Amino acid sequence: NTPLNDIISAHQDTFNALLKELDGDLHRSVVLQGETRDVWLVRFCIGFDWKLPAVAEKVRNMLSFRERYKVDDIRKKYEGGMKPSDIPGYAVHHDAYMCTFLLHTGAARDRSPINLEQTCKFKFADLAAIEESVADQYIIHNLEYHSYVLDKCYLETGCLKGFVKMMDLAGAHMSQVSWVSKWASNSKHRKVRLSVDIMECYPELFSKVFVIHSPMFFSVVWKIIKPFIPARTCDKVKVESSSSKCKTLCVDAVDPS
């Protein structure tokens, strides 16, 4: 929730060097032009530790991804009023999610958007059966929607914001762990199919991640999923099992209005 100009000022030399390095690439996507240019570049800088060669490489990978899958066209649809329910594959995914996975559910106390999922209510077998091409289009549209919402927040406030993600694991049982392994396998295969680690194309989407009502065996689950989550996102994860502490955490985080 920091003013973007303050972040850039603290790293002005590196930021200027990045602009110079990417001068011939900025035209390749609408997100690196106009008012959103700096916020996108800062997300990459933070996500990859302000290490210029790595940041430039990841930005170019992102640009190639956007060109290959025409993601700028998706962005234009959101700007034209497309809703999350219009996303390709939305219905089949949300039937399996049992309407517990909402892309934007209210706001945190600092007005950052909140993303809520009741993970253990998912119909995992139905999710696993979704055709790969449908799942790929859904996740591309899903992540672009997240970034579109954050860009709007930036344009309204001038501040760098991220989603507050809340994962409710109430009702989890050990038999569901095998589906987590299936998810990990699907993530590996998607990386090969798309020729990119899609999460690296959208760094710093989340400012906080709360795992509430965590079961005793969560450490097993975490060991499986952690390799597929950006390192900086892993550092933002707070896990809580106590019901009373979970309630306090939610009350403290969520804007009641």
Short mmCIF file of C-alpha atoms in Angstrom, two decimals, residues 1-98:
data_model
loop_
_atom_site.label_atom_id
_atom_site.label_comp_id
_atom_site.label_asym_id
_atom_site.label_seq_id
_atom_site.Cartn_x
_atom_site.Cartn_y
_atom_site.Cartn_z
CA ASN A 1 0.00 0.00 0.00
CA THR A 2 3.00 2.25 -0.66
CA PRO A 3 2.89 5.21 -3.10
CA LEU A 4 4.48 4.01 -6.32
CA ASN A 5 6.54 7.16 -6.75
CA ASP A 6 8.17 6.56 -3.36
CA ILE A 7 9.19 3.05 -4.40
CA ILE A 8 10.66 4.28 -7.68
CA SER A 9 12.49 7.14 -5.97
CA ALA A 10 14.17 4.69 -3.60
CA HIS A 11 15.50 2.71 -6.60
CA GLN A 12 15.72 5.47 -9.20
CA ASP A 13 19.02 4.43 -10.79
CA THR A 14 17.95 0.82 -11.20
CA PHE A 15 14.56 1.84 -12.54
CA ASN A 16 16.10 4.21 -15.07
CA ALA A 17 18.52 1.48 -16.17
CA LEU A 18 15.59 -0.90 -16.64
CA LEU A 19 13.74 1.63 -18.80
CA LYS A 20 16.84 2.01 -20.94
CA GLU A 21 17.30 -1.77 -21.22
CA LEU A 22 13.66 -2.30 -22.25
CA ASP A 23 13.35 0.74 -24.48
CA GLY A 24 12.90 -1.41 -27.58
CA ASP A 25 10.32 -3.67 -25.93
CA LEU A 26 7.86 -1.37 -24.18
CA HIS A 27 5.73 -1.02 -27.32
CA ARG A 28 4.94 -4.75 -27.34
CA SER A 29 2.05 -4.52 -24.84
CA VAL A 30 -0.47 -1.93 -23.73
CA VAL A 31 0.37 -2.63 -20.08
CA LEU A 32 3.87 -1.19 -20.59
CA GLN A 33 2.53 1.97 -22.19
CA GLY A 34 0.77 4.92 -20.65
CA GLU A 35 -0.23 5.09 -16.99
CA THR A 36 0.26 1.40 -16.17
CA ARG A 37 3.85 1.13 -17.39
CA ASP A 38 5.58 2.02 -14.15
CA VAL A 39 3.38 -0.09 -11.87
CA TRP A 40 3.94 -3.18 -14.02
CA LEU A 41 7.69 -2.64 -14.07
CA VAL A 42 7.82 -2.07 -10.32
CA ARG A 43 5.93 -5.32 -9.70
CA PHE A 44 8.56 -7.14 -11.72
CA CYS A 45 11.38 -5.31 -9.95
CA ILE A 46 10.04 -6.25 -6.53
CA GLY A 47 9.17 -9.78 -7.59
CA PHE A 48 12.69 -10.40 -8.85
CA ASP A 49 14.62 -8.49 -6.18
CA TRP A 50 15.53 -5.46 -8.32
CA LYS A 51 18.15 -7.56 -10.13
CA LEU A 52 18.24 -5.86 -13.51
CA PRO A 53 19.21 -8.78 -15.80
CA ALA A 54 16.61 -11.10 -14.23
CA VAL A 55 13.91 -8.42 -14.25
CA ALA A 56 14.51 -7.60 -17.92
CA GLU A 57 14.44 -11.29 -18.86
CA LYS A 58 11.18 -11.91 -16.98
CA VAL A 59 9.55 -8.83 -18.51
CA ARG A 60 10.46 -10.01 -22.00
CA ASN A 61 9.11 -13.48 -21.20
CA MET A 62 5.87 -11.85 -20.09
CA LEU A 63 5.68 -9.84 -23.31
CA SER A 64 6.18 -12.95 -25.42
CA PHE A 65 3.44 -14.68 -23.40
CA ARG A 66 1.04 -11.78 -23.97
CA GLU A 67 1.77 -11.77 -27.69
CA ARG A 68 1.44 -15.53 -28.05
CA TYR A 69 -1.92 -15.73 -26.27
CA LYS A 70 -3.26 -12.30 -27.32
CA VAL A 71 -3.59 -11.20 -23.70
CA ASP A 72 -3.80 -7.52 -24.66
CA ASP A 73 -7.08 -8.40 -26.40
CA ILE A 74 -8.31 -9.92 -23.13
CA ARG A 75 -7.33 -6.71 -21.33
CA LYS A 76 -9.35 -4.66 -23.83
CA LYS A 77 -12.40 -6.85 -23.15
CA TYR A 78 -12.17 -6.15 -19.43
CA GLU A 79 -11.82 -2.45 -20.15
CA GLY A 80 -14.93 -2.78 -22.31
CA GLY A 81 -16.96 -4.23 -19.45
CA MET A 82 -16.37 -7.98 -19.59
CA LYS A 83 -17.23 -9.56 -16.22
CA PRO A 84 -15.51 -12.54 -14.57
CA SER A 85 -18.61 -14.61 -15.35
CA ASP A 86 -17.87 -14.03 -19.06
CA ILE A 87 -14.43 -15.68 -18.79
CA PRO A 88 -14.06 -18.74 -21.06
CA GLY A 89 -14.49 -21.83 -18.91
CA TYR A 90 -16.04 -19.88 -16.03
CA ALA A 91 -19.17 -22.02 -15.74
CA VAL A 92 -17.44 -25.40 -15.72
CA HIS A 93 -14.83 -24.19 -13.24
CA HIS A 94 -17.30 -22.58 -10.90
CA ASP A 95 -19.61 -25.59 -10.94
CA ALA A 96 -16.63 -27.51 -9.61
CA TYR A 97 -15.71 -24.72 -7.19
CA MET A 98 -19.33 -24.80 -5.91
#
